[in-house]
Coordinates of C-alpha atoms (C1' of nucleotides) in Angstrom, one line a residue:
Chain A
X1 CA 0.0 0.0 0.0
X2 CA 1.5 3.4 -1.0
X3 CA 0.9 6.3 1.2
X4 CA 1.0 8.6 -2.0
X5 CA -2.0 6.8 -3.3
X6 CA -3.7 6.9 0.0
X7 CA -3.3 10.7 -0.1
X8 CA -4.8 10.9 -3.4
X9 CA -7.6 8.9 -2.2
X10 CA -8.3 11.1 0.6
X11 CA -8.3 14.1 -1.7
X12 CA -10.8 12.4 -4.0
X13 CA -13.1 11.6 -1.2
X14 CA -13.0 15.0 0.2
X15 CA -13.5 16.6 -3.2
X16 CA -15.9 14.0 -4.4
X17 CA -14.1 14.4 -7.9
X18 CA -11.1 13.0 -9.5
X19 CA -10.4 16.1 -11.6
X20 CA -10.6 18.3 -8.6
X21 CA -8.6 16.1 -6.6
X22 CA -6.0 16.3 -9.4
X23 CA -5.7 20.0 -9.2
X24 CA -5.4 19.9 -5.4
X25 CA -2.5 17.4 -5.7
X26 CA -0.9 19.2 -8.5
X27 CA -0.9 16.2 -10.8
X28 CA -3.0 15.3 -14.0
X29 CA -6.4 13.7 -13.7
X30 CA -5.4 10.4 -15.3
X31 CA -2.8 10.1 -12.6
X32 CA -5.5 10.1 -10.0
X33 CA -7.7 7.7 -12.0
X34 CA -4.6 5.3 -12.1
X35 CA -3.8 5.7 -8.4
X36 CA -7.3 5.1 -7.4
X37 CA -7.6 2.1 -9.8
X38 CA -4.5 0.5 -8.2
X39 CA -5.9 1.1 -4.6
X40 CA -9.1 -0.6 -5.7
X41 CA -7.1 -3.5 -7.3
X42 CA -5.0 -4.1 -4.2
X43 CA -7.9 -4.0 -1.7
X44 CA -10.1 -5.9 -4.2
X45 CA -12.9 -3.2 -3.6
X46 CA -14.5 -0.6 -5.6
X47 CA -14.1 2.7 -3.7
X48 CA -16.0 5.1 -5.7
X49 CA -19.0 5.0 -8.0
X50 CA -18.2 7.1 -10.9
X51 CA -20.8 9.3 -12.5
X52 CA -21.0 12.4 -14.8
X53 CA -20.9 15.0 -12.0
X54 CA -18.0 13.6 -10.2
X55 CA -17.8 10.3 -7.9
X56 CA -19.4 9.3 -4.7
X57 CA -17.7 6.9 -2.3
X58 CA -19.0 3.5 -2.0
X59 CA -19.6 1.7 1.3
X60 CA -16.0 0.4 1.0
X61 CA -14.8 3.9 0.3
X62 CA -16.6 5.4 3.3
X63 CA -15.0 2.6 5.5
X64 CA -11.5 3.4 4.1
X65 CA -11.5 7.2 4.6
X66 CA -11.1 7.4 8.2
X67 CA -8.5 4.6 8.2
X68 CA -6.5 6.2 5.6
X69 CA -6.8 9.6 7.2
X70 CA -5.5 8.2 10.4
X71 CA -2.7 6.2 8.8
X72 CA -1.5 9.4 7.0
X73 CA -1.9 11.2 10.1
X74 CA 0.4 8.8 12.0
X75 CA 2.9 8.9 9.3
X76 CA 2.9 12.7 9.3
X77 CA 3.4 12.5 13.1
X78 CA 6.5 10.4 12.9
X79 CA 7.9 12.7 10.4
X80 CA 7.4 15.7 12.4
X81 CA 8.6 14.0 15.7
X82 CA 12.1 13.8 13.9
X83 CA 11.8 17.0 11.9
X84 CA 10.8 19.2 14.8
X85 CA 13.9 17.9 16.8
X86 CA 16.1 19.4 14.2
X87 CA 16.6 22.8 13.0
X88 CA 13.4 24.7 12.6
X89 CA 13.6 26.0 9.1
X90 CA 12.8 29.6 9.0
X91 CA 11.2 31.5 6.2
X92 CA 11.1 35.4 6.1
X93 CA 8.1 36.7 3.8
X94 CA 8.0 40.2 2.9
X95 CA 4.4 41.6 2.5
X96 CA 3.0 44.9 1.1
X97 CA 0.8 46.7 3.2
X98 CA -3.1 47.0 2.3
X99 CA -3.5 43.7 0.7
X100 CA -6.5 42.6 2.9
X101 CA -6.1 40.7 6.0
X102 CA -8.5 37.9 5.4
X103 CA -7.3 36.4 2.2
X104 CA -3.8 36.8 3.2
X105 CA -4.1 35.0 6.6
X106 CA -6.0 32.2 4.6
X107 CA -3.0 31.9 2.4
X108 CA -0.5 31.9 5.1
X109 CA -2.5 29.5 7.1
X110 CA -2.5 27.1 4.1
X111 CA 1.3 27.6 3.8
X112 CA 2.0 26.9 7.6
X113 CA 0.0 23.9 7.7
X114 CA 1.7 22.5 4.7
X115 CA 4.9 23.0 6.1
X116 CA 4.4 22.3 9.8
X117 CA 8.1 22.5 10.9
X118 CA 8.5 26.0 9.4
X119 CA 9.0 29.1 11.3
X120 CA 7.2 31.9 9.4
X121 CA 8.3 35.4 9.8
X122 CA 6.6 38.3 8.1
X123 CA 8.4 41.4 7.6
X124 CA 8.0 44.7 5.8
X125 CA 8.4 44.3 2.0
X126 CA 11.8 46.1 1.7
X127 CA 13.4 44.0 4.5
X128 CA 15.6 41.2 3.5
X129 CA 13.3 38.2 2.9
X130 CA 13.1 34.7 1.1
X131 CA 10.2 35.8 -0.9
X132 CA 7.8 38.8 -1.1
X133 CA 4.1 39.3 -1.6
X134 CA 3.9 42.7 -3.5
X135 CA 2.4 44.6 -6.3
X136 CA 3.8 43.9 -9.7
X137 CA 5.2 47.3 -10.0
X138 CA 7.4 46.8 -6.9
X139 CA 9.3 44.0 -8.5
X140 CA 13.2 44.2 -8.5
X141 CA 14.9 43.3 -11.7
X142 CA 16.4 40.0 -10.5
X143 CA 13.1 38.7 -9.2
X144 CA 10.8 36.1 -10.7
X145 CA 7.1 36.2 -9.9
X146 CA 3.7 34.3 -10.0
X147 CA 0.4 36.1 -10.2
X148 CA -1.6 35.7 -7.0
X149 CA -4.4 38.0 -7.1
X150 CA -5.6 40.7 -9.7
X151 CA -8.0 43.5 -8.9
X152 CA -9.3 46.7 -10.3
X153 CA -8.9 50.2 -8.7
X154 CA -12.5 51.6 -8.3
X155 CA -13.8 55.0 -7.4
X156 CA -15.3 54.8 -4.0
X157 CA -18.1 57.3 -3.1
X158 CA -20.3 58.0 -0.2
X159 CA -23.7 56.3 -0.8
X160 CA -25.4 59.6 -1.0
X161 CA -23.0 61.0 -3.7
X162 CA -24.6 62.1 -6.7
X163 CA -22.4 60.1 -8.9
X164 CA -23.4 57.0 -7.1
X165 CA -26.5 57.2 -9.2
X166 CA -24.8 56.8 -12.5
X167 CA -24.4 53.6 -14.2
X168 CA -21.2 54.5 -15.7
X169 CA -18.5 57.1 -14.5
X170 CA -16.9 59.1 -17.1
X171 CA -13.5 60.8 -16.8
X172 CA -15.3 64.0 -17.3
X173 CA -17.4 63.3 -14.3
X174 CA -14.2 63.7 -12.2
X175 CA -13.6 67.3 -12.9
X176 CA -13.7 69.4 -9.7
X177 CA -14.5 66.3 -7.8
X178 CA -13.7 66.3 -4.0
X179 CA -10.9 63.7 -3.8
X180 CA -8.8 62.0 -1.1
X181 CA -5.4 61.3 -2.4
X182 CA -3.8 58.2 -1.0
X183 CA -0.1 57.8 -1.6
X184 CA 1.9 55.8 -2.1
X185 CA -0.5 54.5 -4.7
X186 CA 0.6 53.0 -8.1
X187 CA -2.7 53.9 -9.7
X188 CA -2.5 57.4 -8.6
X189 CA 0.2 58.3 -10.9
X190 CA -1.4 56.8 -13.9
X191 CA -4.9 58.4 -13.1
X192 CA -3.3 61.7 -12.6
X193 CA -1.5 61.7 -16.0
X194 CA -4.6 60.8 -17.8
X195 CA -6.3 63.6 -16.1
X196 CA -3.8 66.2 -16.8
X197 CA -3.9 65.2 -20.5
X198 CA -7.6 65.6 -20.6
X199 CA -7.4 68.9 -18.8
X200 CA -9.6 67.6 -15.9
X201 CA -8.5 68.7 -12.4
X202 CA -9.4 67.1 -9.1
X203 CA -10.1 68.9 -5.9
X204 CA -7.6 67.3 -3.5
X205 CA -9.2 67.7 0.0
X206 CA -6.6 65.3 1.9
X207 CA -3.4 63.4 1.4
X208 CA -3.3 60.3 3.5
X209 CA -1.6 56.8 3.5
X210 CA -3.8 53.9 4.4
X211 CA -6.8 52.5 2.7
X212 CA -8.8 52.3 5.9
X213 CA -8.2 55.8 6.5
X214 CA -9.3 56.8 3.0
X215 CA -12.6 54.7 3.4
X216 CA -13.3 56.4 6.6
X217 CA -12.9 59.9 5.2
X218 CA -15.1 59.0 2.2
X219 CA -17.6 57.6 4.7
X220 CA -17.4 60.9 6.5
X221 CA -18.2 62.6 3.2
X222 CA -14.9 64.4 2.8
X223 CA -14.7 63.3 -0.9
X224 CA -14.2 60.3 -3.2
X225 CA -11.1 58.1 -3.4
X226 CA -9.5 55.6 -5.6
X227 CA -8.9 52.1 -4.0
X228 CA -8.0 48.6 -5.1
X229 CA -11.1 46.7 -5.0
X230 CA -10.4 43.5 -3.1
X231 CA -13.2 41.3 -1.5
X232 CA -12.5 42.7 2.0
X233 CA -13.1 46.1 0.8
X234 CA -16.1 45.6 -1.4
X235 CA -17.7 44.1 1.7
X236 CA -18.4 47.6 2.9
X237 CA -22.0 48.1 1.9
X238 CA -22.1 51.5 3.3
X239 CA -19.9 52.8 0.4
X240 CA -20.5 52.8 -3.3
X241 CA -17.9 51.4 -5.8
X242 CA -17.8 52.3 -9.3
X243 CA -15.4 51.6 -12.2
X244 CA -14.2 54.7 -14.4
X245 CA -15.2 54.0 -18.0
X246 CA -12.4 53.8 -20.4
X247 CA -9.9 53.7 -17.7
X248 CA -8.6 50.4 -16.6
X249 CA -6.6 50.6 -13.4
X250 CA -5.4 47.3 -12.1
X251 CA -3.1 46.2 -9.8
X252 CA -1.5 42.7 -9.8
X253 CA -0.3 41.0 -6.6
X254 CA 2.5 38.7 -7.1
X255 CA 4.7 36.4 -5.2
X256 CA 8.3 37.6 -5.9
X257 CA 11.4 35.6 -5.3
X258 CA 14.9 35.2 -6.5
X259 CA 16.0 31.6 -5.4
X260 CA 13.9 28.5 -5.4
X261 CA 13.9 26.4 -2.0
X262 CA 11.8 23.6 -0.9
X263 CA 9.7 25.9 1.3
X264 CA 9.2 28.3 -1.6
X265 CA 8.1 25.5 -3.8
X266 CA 5.3 24.7 -1.2
X267 CA 4.3 28.4 -1.2
X268 CA 4.2 28.5 -5.0
X269 CA 1.9 25.4 -5.0
X270 CA -0.5 27.3 -2.5
X271 CA -0.4 30.3 -4.6
X272 CA -1.1 28.3 -7.5
X273 CA -4.2 26.9 -6.0
X274 CA -5.5 30.4 -5.2
X275 CA -5.1 31.7 -8.7
X276 CA -6.8 28.6 -10.4
X277 CA -10.1 28.8 -8.4
Chain B
X1 CA 7.5 9.0 3.7
X2 CA 7.4 5.7 1.8
X3 CA 6.1 2.6 3.5
X4 CA 8.4 0.5 1.3
X5 CA 11.4 2.2 2.7
X6 CA 10.2 2.0 6.2
X7 CA 9.9 -1.7 5.7
X8 CA 13.4 -1.8 4.6
X9 CA 14.4 0.2 7.7
X10 CA 12.6 -2.4 9.9
X11 CA 14.4 -5.2 8.4
X12 CA 17.8 -3.4 8.6
X13 CA 17.1 -2.6 12.3
X14 CA 16.3 -6.3 13.0
X15 CA 19.2 -7.7 10.9
X16 CA 21.6 -5.2 12.3
X17 CA 23.1 -5.1 8.6
X18 CA 22.2 -3.7 5.3
X19 CA 23.4 -6.6 3.3
X20 CA 21.5 -9.3 5.2
X21 CA 18.4 -7.2 5.2
X22 CA 18.9 -6.8 1.5
X23 CA 18.6 -10.6 1.1
X24 CA 15.6 -10.6 3.3
X25 CA 13.9 -8.2 1.1
X26 CA 14.9 -9.9 -2.0
X27 CA 16.7 -6.7 -3.4
X28 CA 20.3 -5.6 -3.9
X29 CA 22.4 -4.0 -1.1
X30 CA 22.8 -0.7 -2.7
X31 CA 18.9 -0.5 -2.9
X32 CA 18.8 -0.8 0.9
X33 CA 21.5 1.8 1.2
X34 CA 19.7 4.2 -0.8
X35 CA 16.4 3.8 0.9
X36 CA 17.8 4.3 4.4
X37 CA 19.8 7.3 3.1
X38 CA 16.4 8.7 1.7
X39 CA 14.6 8.1 5.0
X40 CA 17.5 9.8 6.9
X41 CA 17.5 12.6 4.5
X42 CA 13.6 13.0 5.0
X43 CA 13.7 12.9 8.7
X44 CA 17.0 14.8 8.8
X45 CA 18.5 12.2 11.2
X46 CA 21.1 9.5 11.1
X47 CA 19.4 6.3 11.8
X48 CA 22.4 4.0 11.9
X49 CA 26.0 4.2 12.5
X50 CA 27.9 2.1 9.9
X51 CA 30.8 0.1 10.8
X52 CA 32.8 -2.8 9.3
X53 CA 30.7 -5.7 10.8
X54 CA 27.3 -4.1 10.1
X55 CA 25.3 -1.3 11.5
X56 CA 23.9 -0.3 14.8
X57 CA 20.9 2.0 15.3
X58 CA 21.5 5.5 16.7
X59 CA 19.2 6.9 19.3
X60 CA 17.0 8.2 16.6
X61 CA 16.9 4.8 14.9
X62 CA 15.9 3.1 18.1
X63 CA 13.1 5.8 18.5
X64 CA 11.9 5.3 14.9
X65 CA 11.8 1.3 15.0
X66 CA 8.7 1.0 17.3
X67 CA 6.9 3.7 15.4
X68 CA 7.7 2.4 11.9
X69 CA 6.7 -1.0 13.2
X70 CA 3.3 0.3 14.2
X71 CA 2.6 2.3 11.1
X72 CA 3.3 -0.6 8.9
X73 CA 1.3 -2.9 11.2
X74 CA -1.6 -0.5 10.9
X75 CA -1.2 -0.3 7.0
X76 CA -1.2 -4.1 6.9
X77 CA -4.4 -4.1 9.1
X78 CA -6.1 -1.8 6.7
X79 CA -5.3 -3.9 3.7
X80 CA -6.5 -7.1 5.4
X81 CA -9.8 -5.3 6.6
X82 CA -10.5 -5.3 2.8
X83 CA -9.0 -8.4 1.6
X84 CA -10.5 -10.6 4.2
X85 CA -13.9 -9.6 3.1
X86 CA -13.1 -10.6 -0.4
X87 CA -12.5 -14.2 -1.5
X88 CA -10.0 -16.0 0.6
X89 CA -7.5 -17.2 -1.8
X90 CA -6.9 -20.8 -1.1
X91 CA -3.7 -22.7 -1.5
X92 CA -3.3 -26.6 -1.6
X93 CA 0.2 -27.8 -0.7
X94 CA 1.1 -31.5 -1.1
X95 CA 3.8 -32.6 1.4
X96 CA 5.8 -35.9 1.6
X97 CA 5.9 -37.6 4.8
X98 CA 8.8 -37.7 7.0
X99 CA 10.4 -34.4 6.3
X100 CA 10.6 -33.3 10.0
X101 CA 7.8 -31.3 11.6
X102 CA 9.8 -28.5 13.2
X103 CA 11.4 -27.0 10.0
X104 CA 8.4 -27.7 7.9
X105 CA 6.2 -25.8 10.3
X106 CA 8.6 -23.0 10.5
X107 CA 8.5 -22.6 6.8
X108 CA 4.8 -22.8 6.7
X109 CA 4.5 -20.3 9.5
X110 CA 6.6 -17.9 7.5
X111 CA 4.4 -18.4 4.4
X112 CA 1.1 -17.9 6.0
X113 CA 2.3 -14.8 7.8
X114 CA 3.5 -13.5 4.6
X115 CA 0.2 -14.2 3.0
X116 CA -2.3 -13.5 5.8
X117 CA -5.5 -13.6 3.5
X118 CA -4.7 -17.2 2.3
X119 CA -6.3 -20.4 3.4
X120 CA -3.5 -22.9 3.3
X121 CA -4.5 -26.6 3.1
X122 CA -2.0 -29.5 3.4
X123 CA -2.8 -32.6 1.4
X124 CA -0.9 -35.9 0.8
X125 CA 1.7 -35.4 -2.0
X126 CA -0.2 -37.3 -4.6
X127 CA -3.4 -35.4 -4.1
X128 CA -4.2 -32.5 -6.5
X129 CA -2.3 -29.5 -5.2
X130 CA -1.0 -25.9 -6.1
X131 CA 2.6 -27.0 -5.2
X132 CA 4.3 -29.9 -3.6
X133 CA 7.3 -30.4 -1.0
X134 CA 8.7 -33.6 -2.2
X135 CA 11.9 -35.6 -2.6
X136 CA 13.6 -34.7 -6.0
X137 CA 12.9 -38.3 -7.3
X138 CA 9.1 -37.9 -6.8
X139 CA 9.1 -35.0 -9.3
X140 CA 6.7 -35.3 -12.3
X141 CA 8.0 -34.7 -15.8
X142 CA 5.9 -31.4 -16.2
X143 CA 7.1 -30.1 -12.9
X144 CA 9.6 -27.3 -12.3
X145 CA 11.2 -27.1 -8.8
X146 CA 13.6 -25.4 -6.4
X147 CA 16.0 -27.0 -3.9
X148 CA 14.8 -26.5 -0.1
X149 CA 16.9 -28.7 1.9
X150 CA 19.6 -31.3 1.3
X151 CA 20.4 -34.2 3.6
X152 CA 22.5 -37.3 3.7
X153 CA 21.3 -40.6 4.6
X154 CA 23.1 -42.0 7.6
X155 CA 23.3 -45.3 9.2
X156 CA 21.6 -45.2 12.7
X157 CA 23.0 -47.5 15.3
X158 CA 22.2 -48.2 19.1
X159 CA 24.8 -46.3 21.1
X160 CA 26.2 -49.6 22.4
X161 CA 26.5 -51.1 18.9
X162 CA 30.2 -52.2 18.2
X163 CA 30.1 -50.1 14.9
X164 CA 29.6 -46.9 16.8
X165 CA 33.2 -47.0 18.2
X166 CA 34.6 -46.8 14.6
X167 CA 35.3 -43.5 13.0
X168 CA 34.5 -44.5 9.5
X169 CA 32.1 -47.2 8.4
X170 CA 33.0 -49.3 5.4
X171 CA 30.7 -51.1 3.0
X172 CA 32.2 -54.4 4.2
X173 CA 31.2 -53.6 7.9
X174 CA 27.7 -54.0 6.8
X175 CA 28.0 -57.7 5.8
X176 CA 25.5 -59.7 8.0
X177 CA 24.4 -56.6 9.9
X178 CA 21.0 -56.7 11.7
X179 CA 19.1 -54.2 9.6
X180 CA 15.7 -52.7 9.8
X181 CA 14.3 -52.0 6.1
X182 CA 12.3 -48.9 5.9
X183 CA 10.1 -48.6 2.7
X184 CA 9.3 -46.8 0.6
X185 CA 12.8 -45.1 0.9
X186 CA 14.6 -43.8 -2.0
X187 CA 18.1 -44.6 -0.7
X188 CA 17.2 -48.2 0.2
X189 CA 17.2 -49.2 -3.7
X190 CA 20.6 -47.7 -4.4
X191 CA 22.3 -49.2 -1.2
X192 CA 20.8 -52.5 -2.0
X193 CA 22.1 -52.5 -5.6
X194 CA 25.6 -51.5 -4.2
X195 CA 25.6 -54.2 -1.6
X196 CA 24.5 -56.9 -4.1
X197 CA 27.3 -55.8 -6.5
X198 CA 29.7 -56.1 -3.6
X199 CA 28.5 -59.4 -2.5
X200 CA 27.3 -58.1 0.9
X201 CA 24.1 -59.2 2.4
X202 CA 22.2 -57.4 5.1
X203 CA 20.1 -59.4 7.9
X204 CA 16.8 -57.8 7.5
X205 CA 14.9 -58.1 10.9
X206 CA 12.0 -55.9 10.2
X207 CA 10.4 -54.1 7.2
X208 CA 8.6 -50.9 8.4
X209 CA 7.4 -47.5 7.1
X210 CA 7.8 -44.4 9.2
X211 CA 11.2 -43.0 10.3
X212 CA 10.1 -42.7 13.9
X213 CA 9.2 -46.4 14.1
X214 CA 12.6 -47.3 12.6
X215 CA 14.4 -45.1 15.2
X216 CA 12.3 -46.9 17.9
X217 CA 13.3 -50.3 16.7
X218 CA 17.1 -49.3 16.5
X219 CA 16.8 -47.8 20.0
X220 CA 15.3 -51.2 21.1
X221 CA 18.4 -52.8 19.8
X222 CA 16.6 -54.8 17.1
X223 CA 19.4 -53.7 14.5
X224 CA 20.5 -50.7 12.6
X225 CA 18.6 -48.6 9.9
X226 CA 19.1 -46.0 7.1
X227 CA 17.6 -42.7 7.7
X228 CA 17.6 -39.0 6.2
X229 CA 19.6 -37.1 8.7
X230 CA 17.7 -34.0 9.1
X231 CA 18.1 -31.7 12.2
X232 CA 15.3 -33.2 13.9
X233 CA 16.5 -36.6 13.7
X234 CA 20.1 -35.9 14.6
X235 CA 18.8 -34.4 18.0
X236 CA 18.3 -38.0 19.1
X237 CA 21.4 -38.1 21.4
X238 CA 20.4 -41.6 22.5
X239 CA 21.4 -42.9 19.0
X240 CA 24.6 -42.9 17.0
X241 CA 24.5 -41.7 13.4
X242 CA 27.3 -42.5 11.0
X243 CA 28.0 -42.1 7.4
X244 CA 29.0 -45.0 5.1
X245 CA 32.3 -44.3 3.5
X246 CA 32.5 -44.1 -0.2
X247 CA 28.7 -44.1 -0.3
X248 CA 27.0 -40.8 -0.8
X249 CA 23.3 -41.3 -0.3
X250 CA 21.6 -37.9 -0.5
X251 CA 18.0 -36.9 -0.7
X252 CA 17.0 -33.4 -2.1
X253 CA 13.6 -32.0 -0.8
X254 CA 12.4 -29.6 -3.4
X255 CA 9.4 -27.3 -4.0
X256 CA 7.7 -28.8 -7.1
X257 CA 5.2 -26.7 -9.1
X258 CA 3.7 -26.4 -12.6
X259 CA 2.1 -23.0 -12.7
X260 CA 3.5 -19.7 -11.1
X261 CA 0.8 -17.9 -9.2
X262 CA 1.2 -14.8 -6.9
X263 CA 0.9 -17.0 -3.9
X264 CA 3.4 -19.5 -5.2
X265 CA 5.9 -16.6 -5.7
X266 CA 5.8 -15.7 -2.0
X267 CA 6.4 -19.5 -1.2
X268 CA 9.4 -19.5 -3.5
X269 CA 10.7 -16.6 -1.8
X270 CA 10.3 -18.1 1.8
X271 CA 12.3 -21.2 0.2
X272 CA 14.8 -19.2 -1.2
X273 CA 15.5 -17.7 2.2
X274 CA 15.7 -21.0 3.7
X275 CA 18.2 -22.4 1.2
X276 CA 20.4 -19.3 1.4
X277 CA 21.2 -19.5 5.2
Chain C
dA1 C1' -30.3 16.9 -29.6
dT2 C1' -26.6 19.2 -28.1
dC3 C1' -23.5 20.6 -24.8
dA4 C1' -20.7 20.8 -20.7
dG5 C1' -18.3 18.5 -17.4
dA6 C1' -16.5 14.4 -15.9
dT7 C1' -13.9 9.7 -16.0
dA8 C1' -11.3 6.4 -18.9
dT9 C1' -7.9 4.9 -22.5
dA10 C1' -3.7 5.3 -25.4
dG11 C1' 0.7 6.7 -26.2
dC12 C1' 4.5 9.0 -24.8
dT13 C1' 8.1 10.9 -21.4
dT14 C1' 10.4 11.5 -17.2
dT15 C1' 11.5 10.0 -12.8
dT16 C1' 12.4 6.4 -9.7
dA17 C1' 13.9 2.4 -8.1
dA18 C1' 16.1 -1.4 -9.0
dC19 C1' 20.6 -4.0 -10.7
dT20 C1' 25.9 -5.0 -11.4
dA21 C1' 30.4 -3.8 -10.7
dT22 C1' 33.6 -2.0 -7.9
dA23 C1' 35.9 1.1 -4.6
dG24 C1' 36.8 2.0 0.2
dC25 C1' 36.9 0.8 4.9
dT26 C1' 38.0 -1.8 9.1
dA27 C1' 38.5 -5.8 12.1
dT28 C1' 40.3 -10.2 12.0
dT29 C1' 43.6 -13.6 10.5
dT30 C1' 48.1 -15.3 8.7
Chain D
dA1 C1' 52.5 -5.9 9.0
dA2 C1' 50.1 -7.7 5.1
dA3 C1' 46.5 -10.1 3.5
dT4 C1' 41.7 -11.5 3.9
dA5 C1' 36.9 -11.3 4.5
dG6 C1' 33.0 -8.8 5.2
dC7 C1' 30.6 -4.5 5.3
dT8 C1' 28.8 -0.2 3.1
dA9 C1' 29.1 3.6 -0.5
dT10 C1' 29.5 5.0 -5.2
dA11 C1' 29.0 5.1 -10.4
dG12 C1' 26.7 3.9 -14.1
dT13 C1' 23.2 1.3 -16.5
dT14 C1' 18.4 -0.8 -17.2
dA15 C1' 13.8 -1.5 -16.3
dA16 C1' 9.4 -0.4 -14.1
dA17 C1' 6.4 3.1 -12.4
dA18 C1' 4.4 7.4 -12.5
dG19 C1' 3.5 11.2 -14.6
dC20 C1' 1.8 14.0 -18.9
dT21 C1' -1.0 15.2 -23.2
dA22 C1' -4.4 14.3 -26.3
dT23 C1' -8.6 12.2 -26.8
dA24 C1' -12.5 9.0 -26.5
dT25 C1' -16.5 8.1 -24.0
dC26 C1' -20.1 8.6 -20.9
dT27 C1' -24.2 11.0 -18.7
dG28 C1' -27.0 14.6 -16.8
dA29 C1' -28.6 19.3 -18.0
dT30 C1' -30.0 22.9 -21.2

DNA sequence: ATCAGATATAGCTTTTAACTATAGCTATTT
DNA sequence: AAATAGCTATAGTTAAAAGCTATATCTGAT
């Protein structure tokens, strides 16, 4: 009996699908098929009934699942018994501010549970680190990267603002608009250039740094602002978010690194899962 | 962590030697080296200290052994949970009488514990069977075979018999000797031919079948006999065993079979272990 | 009836785990 | 002290296993 196959079996059971399990295991779908078939052969039992919408475990599959889970757990425990004695591998991850706590902690949680013997340290993005989660524009020349999230910059307005009634916001609507400038902000430069070219001028009411501060000021009716629209921000139902027509302001959040290490490999896999679903 | 590697580790631990473990696992010695090295790499621990007379487990090796043993046991248990539900595979083994109970049951014990889901039936050698353990002369034409044990026929005498004082027994010493004939016996025919050619005649006092009966009669002083000298027989210290000079009477006990099946493969491996040590 | 989404199959490539041969080490024997 | 025997490690090769891509096939839903 092969632990690798049992692991595949477990994922299939939890996903109720071969193809989905394949993605989670970072292998091709036929490989999952083969592994399960081999287990079924070895145990002389059919473990899943296959149908057009995935698979459902048979009675035997149901019986195997807790046993397999336990066995894998025990194997992991053995491994950790020895690894935790040794040098805790440390990993320093640089993180840009303002990426949203929830999704970031979800990612880091996956990472730390996949690498239980690792000691993860979060550092500001410019400090020395093994990898960085940053906006694409912040990439250094020597760094390679993988896309994690992509999100548009949206105009955020108080819900009672006149513009919130419009379906589409045009560039010209921005002329003379009360605006809260948040810097540093990658989109700001681009927006400002575009506006200058069109002869449109904003009415800057405040210059601040954090997104949360900006949202607070908008909520207070001080003006509008431009913010990256990630899930955690859009949740604010007491604010209105609008795209600006003909102006695509996007930020790409990437995993940046220079050297590949085993730990980084794991992190890259977690990132891959995020960007694929 | 690979269960196969853990199994190798267990065997090395029990054998206290890589090369011996290799034989027990039916693989080459470098493969054991590689497997252990890989485990050591994965656990970041040295498991054995290597020296010129084999290996001794390190503290970490000692710690791993019971854990590994338990894990393997659990994996086996899972397999058997499912296999025992299915069809018990049956295996009929034909066995010639008089091969010695102890070594035979040791062999069968190894066999049944290697194939826990098998239902083993012992049958007389001429009945229909999947394989037979017989004297080489009993082989059928279609059968292939592997040697299991080889043993000489020795003359067995009461301890107080005059011949028991001699270092070497010559053919001529047998002339007129009180003798217990055991038949059927493969060596008897050959001995008889040789004696006839030399003009030597035995004094047949009894014709019986089993070895134990013959030993009893010899013990009782009725005469001498010719018996295959396997360990269990030589154990009788109240009897004297002597080779007959210039007369090599040998019997080869072989595993005979016609068709190879998975179960037979296991049995052949067990047999191989016996004949190699 | 078609389509979308899922698993199975075929053929090929890469990786892994074996093997053989041999080097290198060390305790024992000559 | 040198030779030997018995181990494990290393190098290089071969064969089996596990992976991939492309595609066929099936089935429930549109």
